[in-house]
Short mmCIF file of C-alpha atoms in Angstrom, two decimals:
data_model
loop_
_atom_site.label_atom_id
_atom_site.label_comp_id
_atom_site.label_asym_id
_atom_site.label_seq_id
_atom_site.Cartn_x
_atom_site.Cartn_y
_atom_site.Cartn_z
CA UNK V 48 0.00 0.00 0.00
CA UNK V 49 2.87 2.67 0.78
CA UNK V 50 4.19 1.61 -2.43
CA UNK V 51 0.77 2.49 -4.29
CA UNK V 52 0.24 5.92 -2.15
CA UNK V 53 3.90 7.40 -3.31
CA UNK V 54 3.04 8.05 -6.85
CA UNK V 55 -0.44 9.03 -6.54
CA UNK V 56 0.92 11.63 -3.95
CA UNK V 57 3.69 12.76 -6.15
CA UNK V 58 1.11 13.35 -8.98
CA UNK V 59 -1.12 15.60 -6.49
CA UNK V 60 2.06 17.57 -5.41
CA UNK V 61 2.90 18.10 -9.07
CA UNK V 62 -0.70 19.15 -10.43
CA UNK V 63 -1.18 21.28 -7.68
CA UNK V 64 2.46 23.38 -8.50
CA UNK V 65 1.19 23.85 -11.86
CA UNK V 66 -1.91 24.94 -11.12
CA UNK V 67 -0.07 27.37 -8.92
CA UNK V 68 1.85 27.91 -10.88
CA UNK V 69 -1.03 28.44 -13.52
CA UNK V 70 -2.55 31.20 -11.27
CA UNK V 71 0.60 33.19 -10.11
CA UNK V 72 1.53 34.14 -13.39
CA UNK V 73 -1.08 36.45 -15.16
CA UNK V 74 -1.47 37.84 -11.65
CA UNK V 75 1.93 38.42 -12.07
CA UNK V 76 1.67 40.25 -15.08
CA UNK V 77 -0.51 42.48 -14.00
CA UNK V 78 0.27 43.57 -11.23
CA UNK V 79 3.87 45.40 -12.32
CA UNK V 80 4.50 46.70 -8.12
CA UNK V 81 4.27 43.25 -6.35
CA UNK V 82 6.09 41.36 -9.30
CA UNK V 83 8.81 40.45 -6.58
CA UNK V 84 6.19 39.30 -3.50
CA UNK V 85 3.72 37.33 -6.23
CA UNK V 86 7.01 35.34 -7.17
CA UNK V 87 8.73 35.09 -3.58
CA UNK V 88 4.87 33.55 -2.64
CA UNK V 89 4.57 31.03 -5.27
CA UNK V 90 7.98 29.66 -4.77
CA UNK V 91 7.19 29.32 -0.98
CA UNK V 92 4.33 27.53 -2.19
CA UNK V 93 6.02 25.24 -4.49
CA UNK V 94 8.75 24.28 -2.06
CA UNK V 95 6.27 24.28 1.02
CA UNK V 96 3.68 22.19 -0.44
CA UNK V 97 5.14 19.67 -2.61
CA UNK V 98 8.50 18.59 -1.42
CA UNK V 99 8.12 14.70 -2.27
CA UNK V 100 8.48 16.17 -5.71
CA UNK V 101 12.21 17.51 -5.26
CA UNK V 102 12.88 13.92 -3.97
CA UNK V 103 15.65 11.95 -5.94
CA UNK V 104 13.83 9.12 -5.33
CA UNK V 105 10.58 10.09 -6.89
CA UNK V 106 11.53 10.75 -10.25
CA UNK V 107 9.60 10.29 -13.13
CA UNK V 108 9.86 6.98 -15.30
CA UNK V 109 10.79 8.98 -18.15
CA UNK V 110 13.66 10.14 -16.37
CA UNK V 111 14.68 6.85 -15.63
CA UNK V 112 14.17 5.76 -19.20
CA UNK V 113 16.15 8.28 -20.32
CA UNK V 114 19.09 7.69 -18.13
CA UNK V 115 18.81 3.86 -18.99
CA UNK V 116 18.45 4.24 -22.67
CA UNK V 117 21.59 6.49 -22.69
CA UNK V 118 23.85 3.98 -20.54
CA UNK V 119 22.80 1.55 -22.91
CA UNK V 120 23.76 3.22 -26.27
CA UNK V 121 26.58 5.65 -25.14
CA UNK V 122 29.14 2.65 -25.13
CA UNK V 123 27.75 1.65 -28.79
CA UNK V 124 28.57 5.47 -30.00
CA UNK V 125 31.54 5.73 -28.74
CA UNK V 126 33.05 2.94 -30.20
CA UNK V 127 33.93 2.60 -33.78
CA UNK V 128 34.56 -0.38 -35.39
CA UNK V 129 36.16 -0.59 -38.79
CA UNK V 130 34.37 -1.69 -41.33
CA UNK V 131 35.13 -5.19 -42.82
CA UNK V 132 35.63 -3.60 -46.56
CA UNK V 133 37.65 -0.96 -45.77
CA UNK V 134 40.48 -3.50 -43.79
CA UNK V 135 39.91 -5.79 -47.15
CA UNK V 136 41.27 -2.36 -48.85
CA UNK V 137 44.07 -1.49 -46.84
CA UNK V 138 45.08 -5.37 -46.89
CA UNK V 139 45.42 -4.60 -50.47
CA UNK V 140 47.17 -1.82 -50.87
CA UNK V 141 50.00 -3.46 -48.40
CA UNK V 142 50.63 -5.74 -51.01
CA UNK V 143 53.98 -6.65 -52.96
CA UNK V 144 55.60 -9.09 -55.35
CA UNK V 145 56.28 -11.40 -51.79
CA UNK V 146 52.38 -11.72 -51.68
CA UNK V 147 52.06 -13.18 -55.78
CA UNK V 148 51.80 -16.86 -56.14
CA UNK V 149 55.41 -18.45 -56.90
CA UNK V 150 54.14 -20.32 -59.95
CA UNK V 151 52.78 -16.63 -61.36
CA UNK V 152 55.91 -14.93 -60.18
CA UNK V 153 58.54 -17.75 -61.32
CA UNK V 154 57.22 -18.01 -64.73
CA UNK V 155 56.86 -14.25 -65.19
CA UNK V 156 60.74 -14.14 -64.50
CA UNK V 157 61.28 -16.89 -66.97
CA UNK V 158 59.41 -15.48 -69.85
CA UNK V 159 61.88 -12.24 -69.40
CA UNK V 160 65.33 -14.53 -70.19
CA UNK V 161 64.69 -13.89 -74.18
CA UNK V 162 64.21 -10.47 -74.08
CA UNK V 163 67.34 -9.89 -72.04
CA UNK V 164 69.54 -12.86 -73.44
CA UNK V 165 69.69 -11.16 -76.79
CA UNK V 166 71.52 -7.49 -76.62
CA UNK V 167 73.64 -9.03 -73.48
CA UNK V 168 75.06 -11.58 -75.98
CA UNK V 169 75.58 -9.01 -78.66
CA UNK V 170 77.24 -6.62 -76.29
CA UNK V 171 79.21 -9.71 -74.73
CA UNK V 172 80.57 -10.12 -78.23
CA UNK V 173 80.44 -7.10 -79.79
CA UNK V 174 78.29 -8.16 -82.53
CA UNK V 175 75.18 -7.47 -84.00
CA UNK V 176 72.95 -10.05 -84.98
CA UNK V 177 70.50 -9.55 -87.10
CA UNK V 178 68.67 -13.12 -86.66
CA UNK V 179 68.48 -12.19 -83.20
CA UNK V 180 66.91 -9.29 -83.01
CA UNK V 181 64.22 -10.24 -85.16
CA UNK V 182 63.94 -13.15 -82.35
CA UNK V 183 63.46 -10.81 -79.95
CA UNK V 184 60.83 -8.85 -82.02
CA UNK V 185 59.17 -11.89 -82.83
CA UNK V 186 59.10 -12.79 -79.44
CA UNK V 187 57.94 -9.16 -77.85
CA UNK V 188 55.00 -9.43 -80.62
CA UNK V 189 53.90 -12.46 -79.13
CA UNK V 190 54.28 -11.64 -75.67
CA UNK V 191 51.99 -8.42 -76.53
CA UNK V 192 49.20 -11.09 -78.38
CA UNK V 193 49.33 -12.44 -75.32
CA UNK V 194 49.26 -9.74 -72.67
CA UNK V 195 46.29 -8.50 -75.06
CA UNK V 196 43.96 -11.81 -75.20
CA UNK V 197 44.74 -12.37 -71.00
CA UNK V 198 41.93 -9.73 -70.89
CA UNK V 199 39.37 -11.83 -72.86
CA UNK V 200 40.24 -14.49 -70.00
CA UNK V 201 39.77 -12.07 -67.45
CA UNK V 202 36.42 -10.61 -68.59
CA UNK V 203 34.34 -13.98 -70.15
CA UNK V 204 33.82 -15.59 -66.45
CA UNK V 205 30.34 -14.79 -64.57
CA UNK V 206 31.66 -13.63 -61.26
CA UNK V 207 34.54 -11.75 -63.05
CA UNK V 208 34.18 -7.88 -62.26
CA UNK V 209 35.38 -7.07 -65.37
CA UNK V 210 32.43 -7.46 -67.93
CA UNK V 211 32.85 -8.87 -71.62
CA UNK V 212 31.66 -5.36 -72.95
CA UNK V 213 33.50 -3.50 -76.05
CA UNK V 214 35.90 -1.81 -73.76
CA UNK V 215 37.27 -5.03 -72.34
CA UNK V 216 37.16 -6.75 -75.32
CA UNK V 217 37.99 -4.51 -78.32
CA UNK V 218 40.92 -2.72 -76.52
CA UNK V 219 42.58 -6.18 -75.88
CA UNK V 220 43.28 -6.63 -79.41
CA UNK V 221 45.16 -3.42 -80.00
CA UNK V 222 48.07 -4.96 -78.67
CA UNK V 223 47.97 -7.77 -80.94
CA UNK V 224 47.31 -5.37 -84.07
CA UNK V 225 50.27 -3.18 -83.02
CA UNK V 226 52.64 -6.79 -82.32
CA UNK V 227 51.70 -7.86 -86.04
CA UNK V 228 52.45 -4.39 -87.41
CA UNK V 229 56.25 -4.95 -85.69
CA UNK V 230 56.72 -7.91 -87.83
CA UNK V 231 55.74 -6.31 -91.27
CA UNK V 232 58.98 -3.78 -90.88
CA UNK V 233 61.81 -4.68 -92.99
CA UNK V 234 63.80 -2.72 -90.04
CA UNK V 235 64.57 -4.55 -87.06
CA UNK V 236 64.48 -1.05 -85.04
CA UNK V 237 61.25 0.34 -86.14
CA UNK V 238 59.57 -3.10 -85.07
CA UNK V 239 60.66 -2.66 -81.78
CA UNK V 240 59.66 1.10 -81.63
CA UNK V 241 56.36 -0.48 -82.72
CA UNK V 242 56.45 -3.05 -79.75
CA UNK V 243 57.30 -0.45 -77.26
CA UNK V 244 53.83 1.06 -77.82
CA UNK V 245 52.41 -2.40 -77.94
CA UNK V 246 53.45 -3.18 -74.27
CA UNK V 247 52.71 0.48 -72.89
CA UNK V 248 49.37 0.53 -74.44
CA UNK V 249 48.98 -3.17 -72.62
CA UNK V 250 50.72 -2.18 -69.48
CA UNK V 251 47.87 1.01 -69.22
CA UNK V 252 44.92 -1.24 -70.01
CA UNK V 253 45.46 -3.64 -67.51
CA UNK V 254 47.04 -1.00 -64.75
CA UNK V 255 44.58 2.06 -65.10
CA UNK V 256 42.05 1.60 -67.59
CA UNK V 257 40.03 -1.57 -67.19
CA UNK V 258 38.69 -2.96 -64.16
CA UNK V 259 41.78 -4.16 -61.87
CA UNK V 260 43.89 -6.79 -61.33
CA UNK V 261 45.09 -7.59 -57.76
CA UNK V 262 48.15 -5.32 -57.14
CA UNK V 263 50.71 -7.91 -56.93
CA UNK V 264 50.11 -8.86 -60.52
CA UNK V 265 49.70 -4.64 -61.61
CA UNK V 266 53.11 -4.54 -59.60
CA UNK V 267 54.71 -7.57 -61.74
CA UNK V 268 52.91 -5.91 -65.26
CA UNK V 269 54.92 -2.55 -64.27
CA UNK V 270 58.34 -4.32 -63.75
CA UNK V 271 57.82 -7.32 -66.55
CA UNK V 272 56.93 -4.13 -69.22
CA UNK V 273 60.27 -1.91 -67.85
CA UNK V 274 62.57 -4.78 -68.74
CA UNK V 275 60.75 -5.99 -72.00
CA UNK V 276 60.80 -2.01 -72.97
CA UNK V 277 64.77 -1.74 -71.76
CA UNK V 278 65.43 -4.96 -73.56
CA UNK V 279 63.84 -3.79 -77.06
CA UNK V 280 65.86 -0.17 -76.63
CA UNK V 281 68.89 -1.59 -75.80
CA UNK V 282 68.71 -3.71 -79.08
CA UNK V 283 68.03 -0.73 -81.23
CA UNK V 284 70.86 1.08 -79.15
CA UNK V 285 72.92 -1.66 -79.98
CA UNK V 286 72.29 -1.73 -83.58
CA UNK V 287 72.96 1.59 -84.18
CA UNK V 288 76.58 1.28 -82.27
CA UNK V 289 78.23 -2.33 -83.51
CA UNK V 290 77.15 -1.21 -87.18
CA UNK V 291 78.88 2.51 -86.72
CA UNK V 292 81.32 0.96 -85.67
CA UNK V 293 81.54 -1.64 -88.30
CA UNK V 294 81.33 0.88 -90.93
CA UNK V 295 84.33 2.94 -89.22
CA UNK V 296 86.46 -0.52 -89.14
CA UNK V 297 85.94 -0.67 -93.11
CA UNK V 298 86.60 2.75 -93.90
CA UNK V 299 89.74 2.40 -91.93
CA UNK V 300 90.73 -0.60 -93.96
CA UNK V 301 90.22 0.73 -97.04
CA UNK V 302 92.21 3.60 -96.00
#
């Protein structure tokens, strides 16, 4: 029963303030003199009559509500988790060559010997062959064909989130047009010119173009397409030198 009696005396107390309350205030509007005795007399009878409603005890539900609902959720707001995606992101960026698959990375090496064997056996021996370098060219043209049609590969599958649209598709033959261009040059060093846009062109497809590949393989397309460029220059390089100075040896013996 005392349980019962606390509210319903809590709610007289606070009906009667306000209706105090209610009545002070036009009188204290009117009345411009006794402004200060109207309000000293209504706050005696606020604190006089109703003091179970200043009780900490007594508080409202909606009080309590409040204070509960904000214990519950202030943890919740203060922390902040990371999203899921955004780690799956960073993950990727933090990748290198150390995170490609050896088979990927092991092969990629190997298919670089040819381009580098040829003008470091010319320059060993201080020769230019021309059977070689059209090797090499030959080789770089199909190494572009291929670079180019990996994109087909990439785009056909269902879940791939590169689709099989005319972007995808159409731009990975332009490095197999340019690679069979290369071998329709009587000169060796114009074919290579020729493959050097090839590869680029490639290299910028698969790098910032078209939808991406995972960074360790954009990382290995950047290096592979340095040395296959380097290779190809240093063959024209080489041309131009061993045949200058070919030409100087003969003038010299006919001198």
């Amino acid at each position: 029963d005392k349980t019962n009696m606390f509210p319903l005396i809590q709610r007289c107390c606070f009906h009667t303030s306000f209706k105090l309350q209610k009545l002070t205030s036009p009188r204290l509007l009117l009345g411009g003199k006794n402004e200060k005795t109207w309000s000293s007399l209504s706050l005696c009878l606020r604190r006089d009559v109703c003091p179970l409603s200043r009780s900490s005890s007594l508080k409202p539900a909606s009080v309590y509500s409040t204070q509960l609902q904000a214990f519950h959720t202030s943890p919740l707001v203060s922390k902040k988790k990371t999203p899921p995606d955004s780690e799956a992101e960073a993950q990727k960026h933090k990748e290198s060559l150390k995170d490609a698959p050896k088979p990927a990375l092991y092969l990629s090496l190997a298919g670089l010997v040819p381009f580098v064997a040829m003008p470091l056996a010319m320059a060993i021996q201080g020769t230019y062959y021309p059977e070689a370098a059209f090797a090499q060219v030959t080789y770089g043209a199909v190494t572009a064909s291929f670079l180019g049609g990996m994109r087909w590969g990439f785009a056909l599958p269902e879940n791939s989130p590169a689709k099989p649209d005319w972007l995808n598709l159409a731009n990975s033959t332009v490095p197999a047009l340019l690679a069979w261009q290369a071998l329709l040059f009587k000169d060796v060093t114009q074919g290579a010119v020729m493959l050097v846009m090839a590869l680029g062109i490639a290299l910028h497809y698969d790098v910032a173009l078209l939808p991406p590949y995972p960074r360790w393989f954009k990382i290995l397309r950047v290096w592979g397409t340095v040395v296959m460029v380097l290779s190809l220059l240093a063959t024209g390089a080489l041309k131009l030198i061993l045949e200058q100075q070919r030409s100087d040896g003969r003038r010299k013996l006919q001198n």
